[in-house]
Short mmCIF file of C-alpha atoms in Angstrom, two decimals:
data_model
loop_
_atom_site.label_atom_id
_atom_site.label_comp_id
_atom_site.label_asym_id
_atom_site.label_seq_id
_atom_site.Cartn_x
_atom_site.Cartn_y
_atom_site.Cartn_z
CA UNK A 1 -61.28 125.05 -55.72
CA UNK A 2 -61.07 124.74 -51.83
CA UNK A 3 -64.13 126.86 -51.50
CA UNK A 4 -66.17 124.81 -54.09
CA UNK A 5 -65.19 121.59 -52.29
CA UNK A 6 -66.06 123.14 -48.75
CA UNK A 7 -69.55 124.41 -50.29
CA UNK A 8 -70.38 121.03 -51.74
CA UNK A 9 -68.88 118.34 -49.45
CA UNK A 10 -71.51 118.72 -46.59
CA UNK A 11 -74.14 117.33 -48.89
CA UNK A 12 -72.26 114.00 -48.58
CA UNK A 13 -71.38 114.20 -44.97
CA UNK A 14 -73.27 114.03 -41.67
CA UNK A 15 -73.87 117.03 -39.49
CA UNK A 16 -71.14 116.28 -37.26
CA UNK A 17 -68.40 116.46 -39.68
CA UNK A 18 -65.96 119.36 -40.17
CA UNK A 19 -63.78 120.28 -43.08
CA UNK A 20 -60.23 121.51 -42.71
CA UNK A 21 -57.41 121.81 -45.23
CA UNK A 22 -53.88 120.14 -44.89
CA UNK A 23 -50.90 120.02 -47.05
CA UNK A 24 -47.95 117.48 -47.07
CA UNK A 25 -44.49 118.60 -48.07
CA UNK A 26 -42.15 115.84 -49.20
CA UNK A 27 -38.31 115.48 -48.75
CA UNK A 28 -36.98 117.26 -51.95
CA UNK A 29 -33.31 116.84 -51.02
CA UNK A 30 -31.08 114.71 -53.17
CA UNK A 31 -28.73 112.41 -51.41
CA UNK A 32 -25.44 111.45 -53.11
CA UNK A 33 -23.82 108.33 -51.72
CA UNK A 34 -20.18 107.50 -52.23
CA UNK A 35 -20.83 104.94 -55.06
CA UNK A 36 -18.85 106.36 -58.10
CA UNK A 37 -20.06 103.52 -60.45
CA UNK A 38 -22.87 106.05 -61.58
CA UNK A 39 -22.06 109.55 -62.54
CA UNK A 40 -23.67 112.46 -60.67
CA UNK A 41 -25.97 113.25 -63.65
CA UNK A 42 -27.44 109.72 -63.82
CA UNK A 43 -27.96 109.78 -60.08
CA UNK A 44 -29.88 113.16 -60.03
CA UNK A 45 -32.05 112.05 -62.89
CA UNK A 46 -33.09 109.01 -60.98
CA UNK A 47 -33.64 111.07 -57.71
CA UNK A 48 -35.85 113.59 -59.49
CA UNK A 49 -38.17 110.83 -60.74
CA UNK A 50 -38.58 109.73 -56.99
CA UNK A 51 -39.28 113.16 -55.74
CA UNK A 52 -43.01 113.10 -56.01
CA UNK A 53 -43.07 109.96 -53.84
CA UNK A 54 -40.35 111.18 -51.28
CA UNK A 55 -40.82 110.78 -47.50
CA UNK A 56 -43.28 113.22 -45.88
CA UNK A 57 -41.29 115.88 -44.04
CA UNK A 58 -43.87 118.39 -43.03
CA UNK A 59 -47.38 118.60 -42.28
CA UNK A 60 -49.13 122.20 -42.77
CA UNK A 61 -52.56 122.34 -41.36
CA UNK A 62 -55.35 124.71 -40.64
CA UNK A 63 -54.77 125.96 -37.08
CA UNK A 64 -58.36 125.51 -36.18
CA UNK A 65 -58.42 121.65 -36.65
CA UNK A 66 -58.61 119.59 -33.50
CA UNK A 67 -55.14 118.43 -32.41
CA UNK A 68 -56.27 114.84 -32.05
CA UNK A 69 -56.68 114.69 -35.77
CA UNK A 70 -53.32 116.29 -36.49
CA UNK A 71 -51.72 113.83 -34.12
CA UNK A 72 -53.40 110.85 -35.94
CA UNK A 73 -52.32 112.23 -39.29
CA UNK A 74 -48.73 112.84 -38.16
CA UNK A 75 -48.43 109.17 -36.86
CA UNK A 76 -49.79 107.87 -40.02
CA UNK A 77 -47.46 109.66 -42.32
CA UNK A 78 -44.39 109.45 -39.80
CA UNK A 79 -43.74 113.10 -39.26
CA UNK A 80 -42.19 114.10 -35.97
CA UNK A 81 -43.55 117.01 -33.83
CA UNK A 82 -41.00 119.39 -35.47
CA UNK A 83 -42.66 118.82 -38.78
CA UNK A 84 -46.04 120.31 -37.73
CA UNK A 85 -46.66 123.68 -39.22
CA UNK A 86 -49.77 125.59 -38.05
CA UNK A 87 -51.38 127.81 -40.94
CA UNK A 88 -54.54 129.44 -42.08
CA UNK A 89 -57.47 128.24 -44.13
CA UNK A 90 -55.71 128.08 -47.42
CA UNK A 91 -52.30 126.55 -48.25
CA UNK A 92 -51.55 126.66 -51.86
CA UNK A 93 -50.35 130.42 -52.08
CA UNK A 94 -48.20 129.66 -55.06
CA UNK A 95 -51.52 129.59 -57.02
CA UNK A 96 -51.45 133.26 -56.64
CA UNK A 97 -48.71 133.82 -59.04
CA UNK A 98 -51.30 132.97 -61.79
CA UNK A 99 -54.32 134.41 -60.07
CA UNK A 100 -56.54 136.29 -62.71
CA UNK A 101 -56.96 139.81 -61.61
CA UNK A 102 -58.94 142.36 -63.78
CA UNK A 103 -59.04 145.35 -61.44
CA UNK A 104 -56.13 147.65 -62.64
CA UNK A 105 -55.85 149.35 -59.34
CA UNK A 106 -54.62 146.21 -57.69
CA UNK A 107 -51.48 146.06 -59.70
CA UNK A 108 -48.15 147.60 -58.85
CA UNK A 109 -47.51 150.92 -60.65
CA UNK A 110 -45.68 150.03 -63.91
CA UNK A 111 -42.06 151.42 -63.93
CA UNK A 112 -39.81 151.73 -66.99
CA UNK A 113 -36.41 150.10 -66.67
CA UNK A 114 -33.63 152.40 -65.70
CA UNK A 115 -31.24 152.66 -68.63
CA UNK A 116 -27.57 152.16 -68.67
CA UNK A 117 -26.60 155.00 -70.83
CA UNK A 118 -23.01 154.18 -70.96
CA UNK A 119 -23.67 150.92 -72.53
CA UNK A 120 -26.60 152.08 -74.64
CA UNK A 121 -24.35 154.52 -76.31
CA UNK A 122 -21.15 152.67 -76.39
CA UNK A 123 -20.03 151.06 -79.84
CA UNK A 124 -17.60 148.89 -77.93
CA UNK A 125 -18.90 147.36 -74.46
CA UNK A 126 -15.46 145.86 -73.76
CA UNK A 127 -13.71 149.34 -74.21
CA UNK A 128 -16.29 151.00 -72.06
CA UNK A 129 -15.62 148.59 -69.23
CA UNK A 130 -12.02 148.96 -69.59
CA UNK A 131 -12.37 152.72 -69.37
CA UNK A 132 -14.50 152.37 -66.10
CA UNK A 133 -16.11 149.55 -64.13
CA UNK A 134 -19.66 149.11 -64.67
CA UNK A 135 -22.22 148.65 -61.75
CA UNK A 136 -25.84 147.46 -62.29
CA UNK A 137 -28.85 146.90 -60.10
CA UNK A 138 -31.67 144.57 -60.83
CA UNK A 139 -34.58 144.39 -61.51
CA UNK A 140 -34.52 148.33 -61.70
CA UNK A 141 -32.35 147.96 -64.71
CA UNK A 142 -32.64 145.47 -67.54
CA UNK A 143 -30.84 141.99 -67.35
CA UNK A 144 -30.19 142.33 -71.07
CA UNK A 145 -26.99 144.12 -70.22
CA UNK A 146 -25.71 140.86 -68.85
CA UNK A 147 -27.00 138.67 -71.48
CA UNK A 148 -25.94 141.17 -73.98
CA UNK A 149 -22.33 141.21 -72.65
CA UNK A 150 -22.17 137.46 -72.96
CA UNK A 151 -23.59 137.60 -76.56
CA UNK A 152 -21.09 140.07 -77.58
CA UNK A 153 -18.36 138.03 -76.14
CA UNK A 154 -19.74 134.96 -78.12
CA UNK A 155 -19.69 136.94 -81.44
CA UNK A 156 -16.29 138.80 -80.88
CA UNK A 157 -13.51 137.18 -82.98
CA UNK A 158 -10.91 138.45 -80.37
CA UNK A 159 -12.73 136.57 -77.38
CA UNK A 160 -10.82 133.26 -76.86
CA UNK A 161 -12.41 131.92 -73.65
CA UNK A 162 -15.36 132.21 -71.29
CA UNK A 163 -15.57 130.77 -67.94
CA UNK A 164 -18.90 130.88 -65.85
CA UNK A 165 -20.67 129.24 -62.73
CA UNK A 166 -24.28 128.48 -63.20
CA UNK A 167 -26.44 127.80 -60.13
CA UNK A 168 -29.99 128.30 -61.19
CA UNK A 169 -30.81 128.98 -65.14
CA UNK A 170 -34.01 129.69 -66.69
CA UNK A 171 -35.53 127.02 -68.98
CA UNK A 172 -35.21 129.11 -72.00
CA UNK A 173 -31.97 130.55 -70.88
CA UNK A 174 -30.35 133.37 -72.95
CA UNK A 175 -27.26 133.06 -70.86
CA UNK A 176 -26.84 129.33 -71.95
CA UNK A 177 -27.69 130.24 -75.52
CA UNK A 178 -24.83 132.68 -75.60
CA UNK A 179 -22.45 130.07 -74.14
CA UNK A 180 -23.60 127.58 -76.63
CA UNK A 181 -23.01 130.28 -79.50
CA UNK A 182 -19.54 130.74 -78.26
CA UNK A 183 -18.68 127.08 -77.95
CA UNK A 184 -19.81 126.38 -81.45
CA UNK A 185 -17.85 129.20 -82.73
CA UNK A 186 -14.63 127.45 -81.50
CA UNK A 187 -14.16 129.56 -78.28
CA UNK A 188 -13.01 127.71 -75.17
CA UNK A 189 -15.99 127.58 -72.79
CA UNK A 190 -15.88 126.20 -69.26
CA UNK A 191 -19.10 125.88 -67.40
CA UNK A 192 -19.37 124.82 -63.67
CA UNK A 193 -23.00 123.76 -63.82
CA UNK A 194 -24.30 123.02 -60.19
CA UNK A 195 -26.22 119.84 -60.88
CA UNK A 196 -27.44 119.84 -57.19
CA UNK A 197 -29.09 123.26 -57.14
CA UNK A 198 -32.32 122.08 -55.43
CA UNK A 199 -35.54 122.20 -57.71
CA UNK A 200 -33.53 123.35 -60.58
CA UNK A 201 -31.55 120.09 -61.37
CA UNK A 202 -33.55 119.17 -64.36
CA UNK A 203 -33.02 122.49 -66.02
CA UNK A 204 -29.30 122.68 -65.16
CA UNK A 205 -28.74 119.15 -66.53
CA UNK A 206 -30.57 119.91 -69.78
CA UNK A 207 -28.48 122.83 -70.41
CA UNK A 208 -25.28 121.07 -69.26
CA UNK A 209 -25.87 118.23 -71.83
CA UNK A 210 -26.66 120.71 -74.51
CA UNK A 211 -23.45 122.84 -73.92
CA UNK A 212 -21.38 119.56 -73.99
CA UNK A 213 -22.83 118.75 -77.54
CA UNK A 214 -21.84 122.45 -78.56
CA UNK A 215 -18.36 121.86 -77.56
CA UNK A 216 -18.14 123.42 -74.04
CA UNK A 217 -16.33 121.80 -71.16
CA UNK A 218 -19.14 121.24 -68.48
CA UNK A 219 -18.43 120.20 -64.98
CA UNK A 220 -21.20 119.25 -62.69
CA UNK A 221 -20.10 120.63 -59.52
CA UNK A 222 -17.30 119.94 -56.89
CA UNK A 223 -17.03 117.09 -54.46
CA UNK A 224 -18.69 117.92 -51.26
CA UNK A 225 -18.99 121.74 -52.19
CA UNK A 226 -22.17 123.18 -53.87
CA UNK A 227 -21.03 126.09 -56.17
CA UNK A 228 -23.14 129.21 -55.31
CA UNK A 229 -20.84 131.96 -56.63
CA UNK A 230 -22.25 134.02 -59.39
CA UNK A 231 -19.23 134.93 -61.59
CA UNK A 232 -17.80 134.80 -65.06
CA UNK A 233 -14.80 135.85 -66.82
CA UNK A 234 -13.97 136.54 -70.45
CA UNK A 235 -10.43 136.21 -72.03
CA UNK A 236 -9.90 138.60 -74.80
CA UNK A 237 -7.00 139.30 -77.04
CA UNK A 238 -6.13 142.87 -77.18
CA UNK A 239 -2.86 143.69 -79.10
CA UNK A 240 -0.05 141.35 -77.93
CA UNK A 241 -1.68 140.48 -74.45
CA UNK A 242 -4.87 138.84 -73.21
CA UNK A 243 -7.37 141.11 -71.21
CA UNK A 244 -9.62 139.55 -68.72
CA UNK A 245 -13.04 140.78 -67.87
CA UNK A 246 -14.84 139.83 -64.92
CA UNK A 247 -18.48 139.63 -63.61
CA UNK A 248 -19.43 139.28 -59.96
CA UNK A 249 -22.91 139.37 -58.67
CA UNK A 250 -25.24 138.69 -55.81
CA UNK A 251 -27.95 136.98 -58.03
CA UNK A 252 -28.24 133.91 -60.25
CA UNK A 253 -27.62 133.92 -64.04
CA UNK A 254 -31.28 133.72 -64.66
CA UNK A 255 -33.22 136.29 -66.75
CA UNK A 256 -36.60 135.18 -65.22
CA UNK A 257 -35.61 135.70 -61.58
CA UNK A 258 -33.82 138.90 -62.59
CA UNK A 259 -37.25 140.55 -63.08
CA UNK A 260 -38.34 139.87 -59.48
CA UNK A 261 -35.02 139.73 -57.52
CA UNK A 262 -33.29 142.67 -56.16
CA UNK A 263 -29.49 142.19 -56.84
CA UNK A 264 -26.33 143.95 -57.80
CA UNK A 265 -23.56 143.16 -60.16
CA UNK A 266 -20.12 144.55 -61.08
CA UNK A 267 -18.41 144.14 -64.41
CA UNK A 268 -14.65 145.05 -64.40
CA UNK A 269 -11.40 144.67 -66.02
CA UNK A 270 -9.33 145.68 -63.04
CA UNK A 271 -6.57 143.15 -62.31
CA UNK A 272 -7.27 143.45 -58.36
CA UNK A 273 -10.62 141.54 -59.26
CA UNK A 274 -9.86 139.45 -62.36
CA UNK A 275 -6.79 137.90 -60.82
CA UNK A 276 -8.82 136.50 -57.92
CA UNK A 277 -11.62 135.34 -60.28
CA UNK A 278 -9.11 133.46 -62.18
CA UNK A 279 -8.09 131.77 -58.94
CA UNK A 280 -11.66 130.69 -58.43
CA UNK A 281 -11.92 129.05 -61.78
CA UNK A 282 -8.52 127.59 -61.48
CA UNK A 283 -9.80 125.76 -58.29
CA UNK A 284 -13.09 124.76 -59.91
CA UNK A 285 -11.24 123.26 -62.85
CA UNK A 286 -8.70 121.49 -60.66
CA UNK A 287 -9.53 121.01 -57.01
CA UNK A 288 -5.93 120.22 -56.34
CA UNK A 289 -5.10 123.79 -56.94
CA UNK A 290 -4.72 125.87 -53.69
CA UNK A 291 -6.22 129.36 -54.57
CA UNK A 292 -4.77 132.62 -53.19
CA UNK A 293 -6.87 135.64 -52.92
CA UNK A 294 -5.92 139.38 -52.44
CA UNK A 295 -9.24 141.13 -52.95
CA UNK A 296 -11.97 138.71 -52.86
CA UNK A 297 -13.44 136.81 -49.89
CA UNK A 298 -14.19 133.37 -51.05
CA UNK A 299 -15.85 130.52 -49.09
CA UNK A 300 -14.84 128.05 -47.86
CA UNK A 301 -11.22 129.70 -48.04
CA UNK A 302 -11.05 133.20 -46.45
CA UNK A 303 -14.66 134.34 -46.32
CA UNK A 304 -15.60 133.22 -42.85
CA UNK A 305 -12.22 134.23 -41.24
CA UNK A 306 -12.13 137.60 -42.93
CA UNK A 307 -15.67 138.51 -41.79
CA UNK A 308 -14.76 137.47 -38.21
CA UNK A 309 -11.74 139.63 -38.33
CA UNK A 310 -13.81 142.60 -39.56
CA UNK A 311 -16.36 142.22 -36.81
CA UNK A 312 -13.31 141.94 -34.29
CA UNK A 313 -11.90 145.34 -35.75
CA UNK A 314 -15.32 147.08 -34.84
CA UNK A 315 -14.87 145.66 -31.36
CA UNK A 316 -11.57 147.10 -31.27
CA UNK A 317 -12.68 150.55 -32.29
CA UNK A 318 -15.44 150.40 -29.78
CA UNK A 319 -12.95 149.48 -26.97
CA UNK A 320 -10.93 152.55 -28.00
CA UNK A 321 -13.89 154.71 -27.39
CA UNK A 322 -14.19 155.18 -31.13
CA UNK A 323 -17.42 154.28 -33.28
CA UNK A 324 -17.93 150.56 -33.79
CA UNK A 325 -20.63 149.95 -36.26
CA UNK A 326 -21.80 147.55 -38.95
CA UNK A 327 -24.75 147.17 -41.28
CA UNK A 328 -25.31 143.50 -42.87
CA UNK A 329 -28.06 142.49 -45.30
CA UNK A 330 -28.71 138.86 -45.78
CA UNK A 331 -31.36 136.52 -46.94
CA UNK A 332 -30.82 134.37 -43.88
CA UNK A 333 -28.75 134.51 -40.63
CA UNK A 334 -28.29 130.97 -39.03
CA UNK A 335 -24.55 130.31 -38.48
CA UNK A 336 -24.17 129.89 -34.82
CA UNK A 337 -20.45 131.01 -34.79
CA UNK A 338 -21.44 134.31 -36.66
CA UNK A 339 -24.54 134.83 -34.41
CA UNK A 340 -22.04 134.66 -31.39
CA UNK A 341 -19.65 137.20 -33.01
CA UNK A 342 -22.57 139.69 -33.48
CA UNK A 343 -23.60 139.08 -29.83
CA UNK A 344 -20.06 139.57 -28.59
CA UNK A 345 -19.66 142.83 -30.71
CA UNK A 346 -22.90 144.14 -29.32
CA UNK A 347 -21.79 143.31 -25.67
CA UNK A 348 -18.69 145.69 -26.44
CA UNK A 349 -20.91 148.50 -27.69
CA UNK A 350 -20.77 147.88 -31.42
CA UNK A 351 -23.97 149.09 -33.16
CA UNK A 352 -25.24 146.50 -35.47
CA UNK A 353 -28.03 147.00 -38.01
CA UNK A 354 -29.20 143.80 -39.78
CA UNK A 355 -31.63 143.55 -42.71
CA UNK A 356 -32.79 139.80 -42.85
CA UNK A 357 -35.45 138.83 -45.26
CA UNK A 358 -35.92 135.12 -44.40
CA UNK A 359 -34.40 132.80 -41.61
CA UNK A 360 -33.19 134.73 -38.54
CA UNK A 361 -31.84 132.56 -35.80
CA UNK A 362 -30.45 135.33 -33.56
CA UNK A 363 -32.09 136.58 -30.41
CA UNK A 364 -30.64 138.63 -27.67
CA UNK A 365 -29.10 137.17 -24.53
CA UNK A 366 -28.25 140.34 -22.91
CA UNK A 367 -29.52 143.87 -22.20
CA UNK A 368 -26.64 145.25 -24.36
CA UNK A 369 -27.43 142.94 -27.36
CA UNK A 370 -31.03 144.10 -27.29
CA UNK A 371 -30.02 147.66 -27.18
CA UNK A 372 -27.21 147.55 -29.88
CA UNK A 373 -28.81 145.28 -32.46
CA UNK A 374 -31.59 146.16 -34.74
CA UNK A 375 -33.17 143.75 -37.12
CA UNK A 376 -35.45 144.67 -40.16
CA UNK A 377 -37.24 142.29 -42.46
CA UNK A 378 -38.59 143.48 -45.71
CA UNK A 379 -41.09 141.52 -47.91
CA UNK A 380 -42.27 143.50 -50.85
CA UNK A 381 -42.93 143.49 -54.57
CA UNK A 382 -39.42 142.21 -55.31
CA UNK A 383 -37.62 139.53 -53.32
CA UNK A 384 -34.77 141.18 -51.53
CA UNK A 385 -31.80 139.08 -52.59
CA UNK A 386 -28.82 141.31 -52.29
CA UNK A 387 -26.09 140.39 -49.62
CA UNK A 388 -24.21 143.37 -48.41
CA UNK A 389 -21.55 143.53 -45.56
CA UNK A 390 -20.97 146.97 -44.42
CA UNK A 391 -18.14 147.75 -41.75
CA UNK A 392 -17.67 151.39 -40.44
CA UNK A 393 -13.99 150.72 -40.11
CA UNK A 394 -13.25 154.10 -38.26
CA UNK A 395 -15.05 156.13 -40.66
CA UNK A 396 -13.28 154.58 -43.90
CA UNK A 397 -16.33 152.24 -45.00
CA UNK A 398 -15.54 148.86 -45.97
CA UNK A 399 -18.32 147.52 -48.19
CA UNK A 400 -18.71 143.83 -49.82
CA UNK A 401 -21.36 142.59 -51.91
CA UNK A 402 -21.82 138.81 -51.80
CA UNK A 403 -23.50 135.66 -52.89
CA UNK A 404 -23.20 134.21 -49.39
CA UNK A 405 -25.70 134.36 -46.49
CA UNK A 406 -24.41 133.80 -43.07
CA UNK A 407 -25.49 130.18 -42.80
CA UNK A 408 -23.07 127.31 -41.92
CA UNK A 409 -23.81 125.83 -45.32
CA UNK A 410 -22.75 129.10 -47.25
CA UNK A 411 -19.66 129.87 -45.22
CA UNK A 412 -18.36 126.25 -44.84
CA UNK A 413 -19.99 124.05 -47.51
CA UNK A 414 -20.19 126.18 -50.71
CA UNK A 415 -18.07 128.11 -53.20
CA UNK A 416 -19.18 131.70 -52.47
CA UNK A 417 -17.71 135.13 -53.40
CA UNK A 418 -17.78 138.31 -51.67
CA UNK A 419 -16.24 141.25 -53.74
CA UNK A 420 -15.22 144.77 -52.30
CA UNK A 421 -16.71 148.13 -53.62
CA UNK A 422 -14.09 150.81 -53.77
CA UNK A 423 -15.43 153.80 -55.43
CA UNK A 424 -16.81 156.45 -53.25
CA UNK A 425 -19.94 157.11 -55.36
CA UNK A 426 -21.00 153.52 -55.48
CA UNK A 427 -20.46 153.25 -51.62
CA UNK A 428 -22.67 156.24 -51.09
CA UNK A 429 -25.30 154.60 -53.33
CA UNK A 430 -25.21 151.14 -51.34
CA UNK A 431 -25.35 153.09 -47.88
CA UNK A 432 -28.29 155.03 -49.23
CA UNK A 433 -30.11 151.84 -50.22
CA UNK A 434 -29.33 150.32 -46.85
CA UNK A 435 -30.54 153.46 -44.96
CA UNK A 436 -33.80 153.25 -46.93
CA UNK A 437 -34.31 149.64 -46.06
CA UNK A 438 -33.67 150.10 -42.48
CA UNK A 439 -36.35 152.72 -42.48
CA UNK A 440 -38.76 151.29 -44.70
CA UNK A 441 -42.14 151.71 -42.80
CA UNK A 442 -44.31 150.43 -45.57
CA UNK A 443 -43.12 146.95 -45.94
CA UNK A 444 -40.34 146.90 -43.36
CA UNK A 445 -40.89 145.10 -39.98
CA UNK A 446 -38.77 145.19 -36.89
CA UNK A 447 -37.80 141.83 -35.39
CA UNK A 448 -38.03 142.16 -31.64
CA UNK A 449 -36.07 140.12 -29.11
CA UNK A 450 -38.95 137.91 -28.62
CA UNK A 451 -39.00 136.87 -32.29
CA UNK A 452 -42.13 138.81 -32.96
CA UNK A 453 -42.36 141.56 -35.59
CA UNK A 454 -43.75 145.08 -35.60
CA UNK A 455 -44.09 147.89 -38.09
CA UNK A 456 -41.10 150.24 -38.54
CA UNK A 457 -42.22 153.60 -37.33
CA UNK A 458 -41.48 156.86 -39.16
CA UNK A 459 -43.04 160.17 -39.72
CA UNK A 460 -42.93 160.18 -43.52
CA UNK A 461 -44.01 157.19 -45.64
CA UNK A 462 -40.95 155.39 -46.91
CA UNK A 463 -40.88 152.32 -49.22
CA UNK A 464 -37.23 151.14 -49.75
CA UNK A 465 -38.02 149.59 -53.10
CA UNK A 466 -39.73 152.79 -54.40
CA UNK A 467 -36.86 154.75 -53.07
CA UNK A 468 -34.56 152.33 -54.99
CA UNK A 469 -35.92 153.53 -58.19
CA UNK A 470 -34.79 157.14 -57.48
CA UNK A 471 -31.47 155.91 -56.23
CA UNK A 472 -30.73 153.87 -59.38
CA UNK A 473 -31.99 156.52 -61.63
CA UNK A 474 -29.47 159.32 -60.49
CA UNK A 475 -27.01 159.90 -63.18
CA UNK A 476 -28.62 157.05 -65.18
CA UNK A 477 -27.68 154.62 -62.50
CA UNK A 478 -23.93 154.65 -63.67
CA UNK A 479 -21.95 154.59 -60.56
CA UNK A 480 -18.23 154.20 -61.15
CA UNK A 481 -16.87 151.46 -58.91
#
């Protein structure tokens, strides 16, 4: 459409005219005031209606346009200089998702999903998880193992209760349909439905209202804290006792995004995990509850302080002449305190490898920081969404998978969960995946000290996402945790 307009507009313009594309982004944030007369759902519904007429917050423009025109537009729409974003000739890249392509060679090679043999062959999924924890990787494996687990819980007469956090759900959510089925069958269903998940408010509210009608207890968020954790728990009567099963993941409960987001998940019945998950839900149900955690790192309670201590531990090892090392994979690195911790560690000789797909606010302030910190960014077929915290820990690796990026909003303003990985085989899998990502010379880019990026070098071609298929495929991707 841009090209059609460009080709024909000159017929109606004088010879001195020029054509440049611009794009205005409006403020899509929802602002909740302290007026409690209206409930949060009513407020959000009103705010969504106003989103299309929100205040302009960004002006994206063709970088070839003379600045005098941009300055004129900026003043007209009342955007400050920080809201000016130079771009290329075209701006509506989202359209490429539906772009018609007939040439088969332009498509990625189709890959079959890696099967989860343990569940495929099991007659009782609960018994299988109780026998040994289950580790899954998406989109390399089918998300139906997650929706299937909840569906089995909804239909199982021994299951008495299901608790879950929902941040972004699909419009036709199989997850929510399973919860609806469970509630209608008489099971206690608690849903923390984060109504303020930006751009997904409408879908979340729709499912919240539908689940309430089914008999579920739905709570729309926690005052002053967004709930970004990706967890659920299932309470099942087994003999004379109640057995808890817990799910902890790095990705949303969303079947659609699970096809294109790289994430990991753990399903377990181990009390070391389930007790802490119960503590999270106890707080979500009653914010006066003071949670205590033995295994999980949970924001805004102990996640920041625990990670800071783990970094200090690596500094201590380095001071002692031992190996101080850490590898951290994030979507975004923005929190000033964490960035300063990283800088401090590098100055003491800790070797730091970072994989940061999106926002990265770190830059070196010393020669040691430039020497000891390596940053790689990968943008490929799948969106790199997994958060991994790996600390060398004097050759006894500590590995956490998490929902939290190292941003101030995640560490201090949201409910987030990081969970430890204990089994050696799973640790080896995660370390191998990190190593592949750090050496990806197809889609990987090194972020230099100046903020510029350059290709990752390597004598042999290595695509981390292609390598992931091989890693996940080993042993049918069944890594005991």
